[in-house]
């Protein structure tokens, strides 16, 4: 290989390397431009604040009206006609069972059990029947029984 040919090949290789380095430099410039933060403009103008308008007018105050009426306290409604029943009447043992089938206490004070013939009566005094509980009453007669609430309304009848 001749000397001029070797020099030409060296120059060509050197030229190719220079072109490659220039391309890398251009690529770096583009990357740097993309990373630069553009200048931000901040509005430093101070805006006027309006003074709040205060109503200084004095309005008359109405006296509160108080209801002095005494209202009855409402007890939660329990349908005692469906919640208290004569659950059994045992004629041999002469026992009547009264059952509270609800999940709340029921006051059966002044309720009464009457025999069907009306010759026997039992009046409950100060009895609060617990939820899902039973109370037993002696029954000396062997006929059917009727349960009445304090107002005299028939609640249940048991014909055994």
mmCIF file of C-alpha atoms in Angstrom:
data_model
loop_
_atom_site.group_PDB
_atom_site.id
_atom_site.type_symbol
_atom_site.label_atom_id
_atom_site.label_comp_id
_atom_site.label_asym_id
_atom_site.label_seq_id
_atom_site.Cartn_x
_atom_site.Cartn_y
_atom_site.Cartn_z
ATOM 1 C CA UNK A 1 0.000 0.000 0.000
ATOM 2 C CA UNK A 2 1.302 3.355 -0.908
ATOM 3 C CA UNK A 3 1.908 6.123 1.433
ATOM 4 C CA UNK A 4 -0.687 8.406 -0.165
ATOM 5 C CA UNK A 5 -3.303 5.708 0.045
ATOM 6 C CA UNK A 6 -2.567 5.180 3.765
ATOM 7 C CA UNK A 7 -2.776 8.949 4.374
ATOM 8 C CA UNK A 8 -6.120 9.091 2.512
ATOM 9 C CA UNK A 9 -7.554 6.259 4.595
ATOM 10 C CA UNK A 10 -6.333 7.885 7.816
ATOM 11 C CA UNK A 11 -7.868 11.187 6.789
ATOM 12 C CA UNK A 12 -11.132 9.471 5.919
ATOM 13 C CA UNK A 13 -11.222 7.675 9.314
ATOM 14 C CA UNK A 14 -10.367 10.898 11.108
ATOM 15 C CA UNK A 15 -13.082 12.739 9.171
ATOM 16 C CA UNK A 16 -15.661 10.078 10.091
ATOM 17 C CA UNK A 17 -14.725 10.360 13.748
ATOM 18 C CA UNK A 18 -14.992 14.155 13.637
ATOM 19 C CA UNK A 19 -18.463 13.909 12.055
ATOM 20 C CA UNK A 20 -19.560 11.437 14.748
ATOM 21 C CA UNK A 21 -18.270 13.752 17.493
ATOM 22 C CA UNK A 22 -20.070 16.727 15.922
ATOM 23 C CA UNK A 23 -23.319 14.740 15.875
ATOM 24 C CA UNK A 24 -22.858 13.936 19.590
ATOM 25 C CA UNK A 25 -22.243 17.623 20.336
ATOM 26 C CA UNK A 26 -25.439 18.599 18.459
ATOM 27 C CA UNK A 27 -27.406 15.936 20.344
ATOM 28 C CA UNK A 28 -26.091 17.266 23.665
ATOM 29 C CA UNK A 29 -27.135 20.816 22.691
ATOM 30 C CA UNK A 30 -30.665 19.609 21.968
ATOM 31 C CA UNK A 31 -30.830 17.787 25.324
ATOM 32 C CA UNK A 32 -29.561 20.884 27.166
ATOM 33 C CA UNK A 33 -32.185 23.061 25.462
ATOM 34 C CA UNK A 34 -34.911 20.666 26.542
ATOM 35 C CA UNK A 35 -33.692 20.790 30.148
ATOM 36 C CA UNK A 36 -33.497 24.568 30.408
ATOM 37 C CA UNK A 37 -36.247 26.173 32.473
ATOM 38 C CA UNK A 38 -37.994 28.956 30.724
ATOM 39 C CA UNK A 39 -38.295 32.235 32.554
ATOM 40 C CA UNK A 40 -41.500 32.516 34.531
ATOM 41 C CA UNK A 41 -43.332 35.767 34.837
ATOM 42 C CA UNK A 42 -44.778 36.456 38.270
ATOM 43 C CA UNK A 43 -47.548 38.973 38.674
ATOM 44 C CA UNK A 44 -46.489 41.197 41.533
ATOM 45 C CA UNK A 45 -49.354 43.626 41.134
ATOM 46 C CA UNK A 46 -51.128 44.305 44.440
ATOM 47 C CA UNK A 47 -54.882 44.351 44.001
ATOM 48 C CA UNK A 48 -57.023 46.608 46.161
ATOM 49 C CA UNK A 49 -59.108 44.920 48.863
ATOM 50 C CA UNK A 50 -62.643 46.149 49.352
ATOM 51 C CA UNK A 51 -63.614 46.961 52.889
ATOM 52 C CA UNK A 52 -66.404 44.711 54.156
ATOM 53 C CA UNK A 53 -69.737 46.422 54.523
ATOM 54 C CA UNK A 54 -71.055 46.202 58.048
ATOM 55 C CA UNK A 55 -74.753 46.619 58.716
ATOM 56 C CA UNK A 56 -74.964 48.783 61.803
ATOM 57 C CA UNK A 57 -78.765 48.861 61.831
ATOM 58 C CA UNK A 58 -80.120 47.590 65.149
ATOM 59 C CA UNK A 59 -82.972 45.183 64.597
ATOM 60 C CA UNK A 60 -85.660 44.607 67.216
ATOM 61 C CA UNK A 61 -85.445 41.268 68.998
ATOM 62 C CA UNK A 62 -88.676 39.403 69.461
ATOM 63 C CA UNK A 63 -89.253 37.821 72.817
ATOM 64 C CA UNK A 64 -89.196 34.044 72.532
ATOM 65 C CA UNK A 65 -92.544 32.434 73.063
ATOM 66 C CA UNK A 66 -92.419 29.711 75.643
ATOM 67 C CA UNK A 67 -94.989 26.978 75.554
ATOM 68 C CA UNK A 68 -95.917 26.298 79.174
ATOM 69 C CA UNK A 69 -98.393 23.561 78.278
ATOM 70 C CA UNK A 70 -97.509 20.294 79.955
ATOM 71 C CA UNK A 71 -97.634 17.520 77.414
ATOM 72 C CA UNK A 72 -98.025 13.893 78.343
ATOM 73 C CA UNK A 73 -94.947 11.743 77.941
ATOM 74 C CA UNK A 74 -95.550 9.284 75.180
ATOM 75 C CA UNK A 75 -94.567 5.755 76.011
ATOM 76 C CA UNK A 76 -93.377 3.631 73.129
ATOM 77 C CA UNK A 77 -96.453 1.945 71.721
ATOM 78 C CA UNK A 78 -96.696 -1.745 72.436
ATOM 79 C CA UNK A 79 -99.759 -3.522 71.152
ATOM 80 C CA UNK A 80 -100.474 -5.333 74.401
ATOM 81 C CA UNK A 81 -103.513 -6.925 72.744
ATOM 82 C CA UNK A 82 -101.099 -9.003 70.682
ATOM 83 C CA UNK A 83 -98.155 -9.080 73.097
ATOM 84 C CA UNK A 84 -99.786 -10.465 76.247
ATOM 85 C CA UNK A 85 -101.640 -13.764 75.939
ATOM 86 C CA UNK A 86 -103.044 -16.566 78.048
ATOM 87 C CA UNK A 87 -100.483 -19.165 77.001
ATOM 88 C CA UNK A 88 -101.992 -22.106 78.881
ATOM 89 C CA UNK A 89 -104.710 -23.160 81.295
ATOM 90 C CA UNK A 90 -104.016 -26.378 83.170
ATOM 91 C CA UNK A 91 -107.343 -27.562 84.608
ATOM 92 C CA UNK A 92 -105.793 -30.422 86.589
ATOM 93 C CA UNK A 93 -103.136 -28.272 88.323
ATOM 94 C CA UNK A 94 -105.515 -25.271 88.353
ATOM 95 C CA UNK A 95 -102.882 -22.913 86.869
ATOM 96 C CA UNK A 96 -103.221 -20.196 84.231
ATOM 97 C CA UNK A 97 -100.086 -18.898 82.496
ATOM 98 C CA UNK A 98 -99.940 -15.334 81.138
ATOM 99 C CA UNK A 99 -97.078 -14.646 78.694
ATOM 100 C CA UNK A 100 -95.473 -11.417 77.417
ATOM 101 C CA UNK A 101 -94.457 -12.289 73.848
ATOM 102 C CA UNK A 102 -92.846 -8.886 73.146
ATOM 103 C CA UNK A 103 -89.248 -7.737 73.642
ATOM 104 C CA UNK A 104 -90.208 -4.967 76.083
ATOM 105 C CA UNK A 105 -91.681 -4.664 79.575
ATOM 106 C CA UNK A 106 -95.487 -4.407 79.771
ATOM 107 C CA UNK A 107 -97.299 -3.003 82.784
ATOM 108 C CA UNK A 108 -100.274 -5.274 83.510
ATOM 109 C CA UNK A 109 -101.225 -3.526 86.751
ATOM 110 C CA UNK A 110 -105.018 -3.550 87.235
ATOM 111 C CA UNK A 111 -105.478 -6.146 84.477
ATOM 112 C CA UNK A 112 -107.711 -9.037 85.466
ATOM 113 C CA UNK A 113 -108.458 -12.630 84.654
ATOM 114 C CA UNK A 114 -112.099 -13.702 84.836
ATOM 115 C CA UNK A 115 -113.436 -17.183 84.645
ATOM 116 C CA UNK A 116 -115.912 -17.738 81.815
ATOM 117 C CA UNK A 117 -118.674 -18.095 84.373
ATOM 118 C CA UNK A 118 -117.572 -14.788 85.939
ATOM 119 C CA UNK A 119 -117.513 -16.325 89.394
ATOM 120 C CA UNK A 120 -113.749 -16.082 89.792
ATOM 121 C CA UNK A 121 -111.561 -12.994 89.222
ATOM 122 C CA UNK A 122 -107.873 -12.252 89.717
ATOM 123 C CA UNK A 123 -106.578 -8.646 89.548
ATOM 124 C CA UNK A 124 -102.865 -7.979 88.934
ATOM 125 C CA UNK A 125 -101.440 -5.392 91.340
ATOM 126 C CA UNK A 126 -98.252 -3.504 90.411
ATOM 127 C CA UNK A 127 -97.013 -6.128 87.949
ATOM 128 C CA UNK A 128 -94.481 -5.269 85.249
ATOM 129 C CA UNK A 129 -94.239 -8.272 82.963
ATOM 130 C CA UNK A 130 -90.684 -8.709 81.633
ATOM 131 C CA UNK A 131 -90.012 -9.339 77.942
ATOM 132 C CA UNK A 132 -90.623 -12.926 76.847
ATOM 133 C CA UNK A 133 -91.641 -13.997 80.363
ATOM 134 C CA UNK A 134 -94.529 -15.931 81.862
ATOM 135 C CA UNK A 135 -96.466 -15.457 85.097
ATOM 136 C CA UNK A 136 -98.517 -18.286 86.677
ATOM 137 C CA UNK A 137 -101.829 -17.726 88.494
ATOM 138 C CA UNK A 138 -103.786 -20.244 90.565
ATOM 139 C CA UNK A 139 -107.215 -21.008 89.108
ATOM 140 C CA UNK A 140 -109.537 -22.928 91.411
ATOM 141 C CA UNK A 141 -112.229 -23.340 88.757
ATOM 142 C CA UNK A 142 -111.776 -25.540 85.752
ATOM 143 C CA UNK A 143 -113.548 -23.475 83.119
ATOM 144 C CA UNK A 144 -112.129 -21.161 80.450
ATOM 145 C CA UNK A 145 -110.424 -17.833 81.248
ATOM 146 C CA UNK A 146 -110.540 -14.301 79.838
ATOM 147 C CA UNK A 147 -107.826 -11.624 80.201
ATOM 148 C CA UNK A 148 -108.889 -7.946 80.379
ATOM 149 C CA UNK A 149 -106.659 -4.860 80.385
ATOM 150 C CA UNK A 150 -107.005 -1.997 82.910
ATOM 151 C CA UNK A 151 -109.638 -0.330 80.711
ATOM 152 C CA UNK A 152 -111.792 -3.474 80.743
ATOM 153 C CA UNK A 153 -111.068 -4.447 77.129
ATOM 154 C CA UNK A 154 -110.894 -8.192 76.416
ATOM 155 C CA UNK A 155 -107.283 -8.994 75.463
ATOM 156 C CA UNK A 156 -107.336 -12.801 75.216
ATOM 157 C CA UNK A 157 -109.603 -15.789 75.823
ATOM 158 C CA UNK A 158 -108.439 -19.320 76.494
ATOM 159 C CA UNK A 159 -110.850 -22.234 76.127
ATOM 160 C CA UNK A 160 -108.321 -24.937 77.037
#
